[in-house]
Short mmCIF file of C-alpha atoms in Angstrom, two decimals:
data_model
loop_
_atom_site.label_atom_id
_atom_site.label_comp_id
_atom_site.label_asym_id
_atom_site.label_seq_id
_atom_site.Cartn_x
_atom_site.Cartn_y
_atom_site.Cartn_z
CA UNK A 1 86.12 41.54 65.97
CA UNK A 2 87.15 40.03 69.29
CA UNK A 3 84.73 39.77 72.15
CA UNK A 4 85.45 41.83 75.17
CA UNK A 5 85.49 40.47 78.80
CA UNK A 6 83.31 42.39 81.05
CA UNK A 7 83.22 42.00 84.99
CA UNK A 8 80.17 43.70 86.48
CA UNK A 9 77.71 43.48 89.32
CA UNK A 10 74.11 42.73 88.42
CA UNK A 11 71.29 42.79 90.89
CA UNK A 12 73.93 42.71 93.63
CA UNK A 13 75.56 39.68 92.19
CA UNK A 14 79.07 39.45 90.53
CA UNK A 15 78.86 38.76 86.84
CA UNK A 16 81.16 38.14 84.07
CA UNK A 17 80.26 37.88 80.40
CA UNK A 18 81.78 38.21 76.94
CA UNK A 19 80.09 40.51 74.22
CA UNK A 20 80.77 41.96 70.99
CA UNK A 21 82.15 45.57 70.92
CA UNK A 22 78.91 46.78 69.33
CA UNK A 23 76.50 44.69 71.30
CA UNK A 24 73.98 46.62 73.52
CA UNK A 25 73.45 46.07 77.33
CA UNK A 26 69.81 45.08 76.53
CA UNK A 27 71.20 42.32 74.25
CA UNK A 28 73.56 41.16 76.79
CA UNK A 29 71.08 40.95 79.58
CA UNK A 30 68.42 39.26 77.43
CA UNK A 31 70.54 36.91 75.10
CA UNK A 32 73.59 36.23 77.19
CA UNK A 33 72.49 36.32 80.94
CA UNK A 34 68.90 35.31 80.70
CA UNK A 35 67.62 38.42 82.19
CA UNK A 36 64.58 39.04 79.93
CA UNK A 37 62.60 41.36 82.13
CA UNK A 38 63.87 44.49 80.16
CA UNK A 39 62.00 44.66 76.86
CA UNK A 40 63.05 45.94 73.54
CA UNK A 41 60.30 48.39 72.63
CA UNK A 42 62.00 50.70 70.09
CA UNK A 43 65.79 50.28 70.12
CA UNK A 44 66.37 53.88 70.08
CA UNK A 45 65.81 55.02 73.73
CA UNK A 46 62.47 56.40 73.10
CA UNK A 47 59.86 54.19 74.88
CA UNK A 48 61.76 53.17 78.20
CA UNK A 49 60.70 49.53 78.00
CA UNK A 50 64.45 48.53 78.63
CA UNK A 51 65.22 50.84 81.56
CA UNK A 52 67.67 49.74 84.03
CA UNK A 53 69.94 51.48 86.22
CA UNK A 54 73.73 51.89 85.98
CA UNK A 55 75.42 53.04 89.17
CA UNK A 56 72.00 54.20 90.22
CA UNK A 57 71.48 56.14 87.22
CA UNK A 58 68.41 55.38 84.94
CA UNK A 59 69.36 54.49 81.57
CA UNK A 60 67.77 52.80 78.40
CA UNK A 61 69.87 49.46 78.02
CA UNK A 62 69.31 49.58 74.27
CA UNK A 63 71.52 52.80 74.29
CA UNK A 64 74.34 51.41 76.45
CA UNK A 65 76.94 49.04 75.11
CA UNK A 66 77.43 45.94 77.16
CA UNK A 67 81.24 46.60 77.25
CA UNK A 68 80.38 49.99 79.26
CA UNK A 69 78.89 47.90 82.09
CA UNK A 70 82.57 46.82 83.14
CA UNK A 71 83.03 47.72 86.71
CA UNK A 72 79.46 49.10 87.23
CA UNK A 73 76.61 48.15 89.31
CA UNK A 74 73.51 47.31 87.00
CA UNK A 75 70.04 46.72 88.46
CA UNK A 76 67.33 45.37 86.33
CA UNK A 77 63.58 44.54 87.23
CA UNK A 78 64.61 41.25 88.31
CA UNK A 79 66.47 42.74 91.10
CA UNK A 80 63.41 44.55 92.60
CA UNK A 81 61.66 41.68 94.46
CA UNK A 82 63.15 40.11 97.34
CA UNK A 83 62.95 36.42 96.41
CA UNK A 84 59.00 35.86 96.41
CA UNK A 85 58.19 39.08 98.18
CA UNK A 86 57.36 41.91 95.58
CA UNK A 87 58.76 45.31 95.96
CA UNK A 88 55.96 47.72 97.25
CA UNK A 89 56.05 49.47 93.73
CA UNK A 90 55.26 45.91 92.19
CA UNK A 91 52.46 45.26 94.55
CA UNK A 92 50.90 48.66 94.05
CA UNK A 93 51.05 48.33 90.27
CA UNK A 94 48.99 45.12 90.82
CA UNK A 95 46.61 46.75 93.41
CA UNK A 96 45.81 49.81 91.07
CA UNK A 97 45.78 47.59 87.92
CA UNK A 98 48.64 49.73 86.47
CA UNK A 99 49.48 47.32 83.83
CA UNK A 100 47.96 45.46 80.83
CA UNK A 101 50.24 43.72 78.22
CA UNK A 102 53.38 44.01 80.44
CA UNK A 103 55.78 45.15 77.75
CA UNK A 104 56.32 48.39 79.30
CA UNK A 105 55.81 47.47 82.95
CA UNK A 106 59.39 46.57 83.74
CA UNK A 107 60.49 50.04 82.46
CA UNK A 108 57.98 51.81 84.47
CA UNK A 109 58.83 49.97 87.71
CA UNK A 110 62.53 50.50 87.38
CA UNK A 111 62.04 54.18 86.42
CA UNK A 112 59.53 54.65 89.39
CA UNK A 113 62.01 53.02 91.80
CA UNK A 114 64.87 55.30 90.65
CA UNK A 115 62.54 58.22 91.35
CA UNK A 116 61.58 57.01 94.76
CA UNK A 117 65.22 56.23 95.54
CA UNK A 118 65.96 59.97 94.79
CA UNK A 119 62.77 61.57 95.99
CA UNK A 120 60.56 59.69 98.38
CA UNK A 121 57.98 62.41 98.43
CA UNK A 122 57.33 63.23 94.96
CA UNK A 123 54.48 65.40 93.68
CA UNK A 124 52.10 64.14 90.80
CA UNK A 125 53.86 66.52 88.53
CA UNK A 126 57.26 65.24 89.44
CA UNK A 127 56.20 61.65 88.98
CA UNK A 128 54.65 62.39 85.58
CA UNK A 129 57.83 64.33 84.56
CA UNK A 130 60.08 61.48 85.86
CA UNK A 131 58.11 58.80 83.87
CA UNK A 132 57.66 60.83 80.67
CA UNK A 133 60.49 58.81 79.09
CA UNK A 134 58.32 55.45 79.43
CA UNK A 135 55.60 55.07 77.07
CA UNK A 136 52.64 52.80 77.18
CA UNK A 137 50.30 51.79 74.49
CA UNK A 138 47.61 49.91 76.41
CA UNK A 139 46.75 51.96 79.58
CA UNK A 140 46.28 55.48 80.62
CA UNK A 141 48.99 56.75 82.79
CA UNK A 142 46.67 57.70 85.66
CA UNK A 143 46.80 54.13 87.29
CA UNK A 144 50.61 54.16 86.88
CA UNK A 145 51.08 57.60 88.54
CA UNK A 146 48.41 56.59 91.44
CA UNK A 147 50.38 53.37 92.04
CA UNK A 148 53.62 55.16 92.32
CA UNK A 149 52.10 58.05 94.53
CA UNK A 150 50.59 55.38 96.67
CA UNK A 151 53.70 53.53 96.90
CA UNK A 152 55.70 56.66 97.97
CA UNK A 153 53.09 57.33 100.61
CA UNK A 154 53.32 53.81 102.01
CA UNK A 155 56.99 53.65 102.07
CA UNK A 156 57.30 56.90 103.87
CA UNK A 157 55.10 55.34 106.78
CA UNK A 158 57.35 52.22 107.07
#
């Protein structure tokens, strides 16, 4: 099979790469572009560890082909912080101890940001529903939910 040339925008920067027709976006991000924040937890779209946004839509990168990124805007966990300045969600995850081993954390952060981009004032039920596609084996979900709600509150004040 011949490789496919893809031109895309990743975290605001123009990017080009070659990939196999059957190569996932997750593999391209991690293996070709050195963006290792998205993790492969299951490879079947069930855990959310590889969550990214494509044109603002939350997706599991393990279920998207790299070739499908052509002409799209991709945002990964690496695009959340502003240089050394953490995104408010990242800071609140630290403040609320909403992480442990870190495998699921990037996916939760990307998913939570996608929620807050759509709904800056979610209820606890809405947060829990939105994050239901992200699984964590180390922590309870309460600290994660509290961090998201606290971030929403802080961002509305800013």
